[in-house]
C-alpha cells in the first residue's frame, strides 16, 4: 500500500493509501509505544509490509513528520488554552 497525502484527509499528513491511518500514528505506536510492527499491523488491520512502509517513510521524511507534529501540538495548545480559559460572555 503506497503512502499518500491529500489536503482533505488528515490535514495533508502522509498516510497509508486508502485508509485514514497516518504514517505518524504508525510510528508513534511502534517507536514511541514500543509495540511490535506485527502487533500494530494486527491492531490496525493492515499488512505487516504496510507498517514497514509507513516506518520507512517516517524515517526517510523525518523533517516533514516533525513539521506536522509541531503544527498539531500548536493546534492542541490553542484548543487547550481556549478550553481552560473560555472567553467571558458579553
PDB file of C-alpha atoms in Angstrom, residues 4-83:
ATOM      1  CA  UNK A   4      -0.340   9.162   0.040  1.00  0.00           C
ATOM      2  CA  UNK A   5      -1.032  12.757   1.116  1.00  0.00           C
ATOM      3  CA  UNK A   6      -4.275  14.598   0.420  1.00  0.00           C
ATOM      4  CA  UNK A   7      -5.102  18.004   1.883  1.00  0.00           C
ATOM      5  CA  UNK A   8      -8.652  16.934   2.701  1.00  0.00           C
ATOM      6  CA  UNK A   9      -7.645  13.768   4.617  1.00  0.00           C
ATOM      7  CA  UNK A  10      -5.754  14.017   7.919  1.00  0.00           C
ATOM      8  CA  UNK A  11      -4.906  17.609   7.111  1.00  0.00           C
ATOM      9  CA  UNK A  12      -2.485  16.515   4.403  1.00  0.00           C
ATOM     10  CA  UNK A  13      -0.427  14.231   6.635  1.00  0.00           C
ATOM     11  CA  UNK A  14       1.103  11.247   4.862  1.00  0.00           C
ATOM     12  CA  UNK A  15      -0.990   8.122   5.329  1.00  0.00           C
ATOM     13  CA  UNK A  16      -1.421   4.607   4.065  1.00  0.00           C
ATOM     14  CA  UNK A  17      -3.331   4.985   0.792  1.00  0.00           C
ATOM     15  CA  UNK A  18      -6.975   4.001   1.029  1.00  0.00           C
ATOM     16  CA  UNK A  19      -7.019   4.496   4.802  1.00  0.00           C
ATOM     17  CA  UNK A  20      -7.036   7.244   7.394  1.00  0.00           C
ATOM     18  CA  UNK A  21      -4.025   5.659   9.103  1.00  0.00           C
ATOM     19  CA  UNK A  22      -1.275   8.258   9.283  1.00  0.00           C
ATOM     20  CA  UNK A  23       2.410   7.457   8.985  1.00  0.00           C
ATOM     21  CA  UNK A  24       2.952   9.415  12.189  1.00  0.00           C
ATOM     22  CA  UNK A  25       0.367   7.314  14.014  1.00  0.00           C
ATOM     23  CA  UNK A  26       2.018   4.060  12.951  1.00  0.00           C
ATOM     24  CA  UNK A  27       5.417   5.408  14.023  1.00  0.00           C
ATOM     25  CA  UNK A  28       4.043   6.563  17.380  1.00  0.00           C
ATOM     26  CA  UNK A  29       2.701   3.084  18.059  1.00  0.00           C
ATOM     27  CA  UNK A  30       5.922   1.315  17.091  1.00  0.00           C
ATOM     28  CA  UNK A  31       8.645   3.780  18.063  1.00  0.00           C
ATOM     29  CA  UNK A  32       7.113   5.676  20.980  1.00  0.00           C
ATOM     30  CA  UNK A  33       4.722   2.948  22.103  1.00  0.00           C
ATOM     31  CA  UNK A  34       7.348   0.210  21.947  1.00  0.00           C
ATOM     32  CA  UNK A  35       4.865  -2.051  20.151  1.00  0.00           C
ATOM     33  CA  UNK A  36       5.999  -4.651  17.645  1.00  0.00           C
ATOM     34  CA  UNK A  37       5.245  -3.927  13.988  1.00  0.00           C
ATOM     35  CA  UNK A  38       3.343  -7.226  13.790  1.00  0.00           C
ATOM     36  CA  UNK A  39       1.090  -6.205  16.677  1.00  0.00           C
ATOM     37  CA  UNK A  40       0.490  -2.769  15.121  1.00  0.00           C
ATOM     38  CA  UNK A  41      -0.433  -4.410  11.805  1.00  0.00           C
ATOM     39  CA  UNK A  42      -2.897  -6.636  13.633  1.00  0.00           C
ATOM     40  CA  UNK A  43      -4.377  -3.750  15.631  1.00  0.00           C
ATOM     41  CA  UNK A  44      -4.802  -1.507  12.581  1.00  0.00           C
ATOM     42  CA  UNK A  45      -5.916  -4.349  10.284  1.00  0.00           C
ATOM     43  CA  UNK A  46      -3.210  -3.665   7.710  1.00  0.00           C
ATOM     44  CA  UNK A  47      -0.408  -5.842   6.414  1.00  0.00           C
ATOM     45  CA  UNK A  48       2.958  -6.032   8.096  1.00  0.00           C
ATOM     46  CA  UNK A  49       4.512  -4.662   4.907  1.00  0.00           C
ATOM     47  CA  UNK A  50       2.216  -1.599   5.212  1.00  0.00           C
ATOM     48  CA  UNK A  51       3.560  -0.956   8.704  1.00  0.00           C
ATOM     49  CA  UNK A  52       7.145  -1.229   7.481  1.00  0.00           C
ATOM     50  CA  UNK A  53       6.372   1.030   4.523  1.00  0.00           C
ATOM     51  CA  UNK A  54       4.968   3.648   6.911  1.00  0.00           C
ATOM     52  CA  UNK A  55       8.050   3.329   9.131  1.00  0.00           C
ATOM     53  CA  UNK A  56      10.379   3.655   6.145  1.00  0.00           C
ATOM     54  CA  UNK A  57       8.547   6.817   5.085  1.00  0.00           C
ATOM     55  CA  UNK A  58       8.690   8.131   8.653  1.00  0.00           C
ATOM     56  CA  UNK A  59      12.468   7.756   8.810  1.00  0.00           C
ATOM     57  CA  UNK A  60      13.069   8.999   5.242  1.00  0.00           C
ATOM     58  CA  UNK A  61      10.919  12.125   5.767  1.00  0.00           C
ATOM     59  CA  UNK A  62      11.583  12.921   9.429  1.00  0.00           C
ATOM     60  CA  UNK A  63      11.666  16.704   8.840  1.00  0.00           C
ATOM     61  CA  UNK A  64       8.236  16.661   7.207  1.00  0.00           C
ATOM     62  CA  UNK A  65       6.817  14.484  10.005  1.00  0.00           C
ATOM     63  CA  UNK A  66       8.263  16.788  12.686  1.00  0.00           C
ATOM     64  CA  UNK A  67       6.587  19.768  10.992  1.00  0.00           C
ATOM     65  CA  UNK A  68       3.213  18.010  11.230  1.00  0.00           C
ATOM     66  CA  UNK A  69       3.937  17.150  14.875  1.00  0.00           C
ATOM     67  CA  UNK A  70       4.700  20.813  15.646  1.00  0.00           C
ATOM     68  CA  UNK A  71       1.581  22.009  13.848  1.00  0.00           C
ATOM     69  CA  UNK A  72      -0.566  19.512  15.735  1.00  0.00           C
ATOM     70  CA  UNK A  73       0.996  20.477  19.062  1.00  0.00           C
ATOM     71  CA  UNK A  74       0.353  24.157  18.331  1.00  0.00           C
ATOM     72  CA  UNK A  75      -3.286  23.422  17.485  1.00  0.00           C
ATOM     73  CA  UNK A  76      -3.677  21.287  20.635  1.00  0.00           C
ATOM     74  CA  UNK A  77      -2.229  24.060  22.794  1.00  0.00           C
ATOM     75  CA  UNK A  78      -4.529  26.630  21.202  1.00  0.00           C
ATOM     76  CA  UNK A  79      -7.585  24.459  21.886  1.00  0.00           C
ATOM     77  CA  UNK A  80      -6.371  23.732  25.413  1.00  0.00           C
ATOM     78  CA  UNK A  81      -5.990  27.454  26.108  1.00  0.00           C
ATOM     79  CA  UNK A  82      -9.462  28.195  24.797  1.00  0.00           C
ATOM     80  CA  UNK A  83     -10.925  25.333  26.800  1.00  0.00           C
TER      81      UNK A  83
END
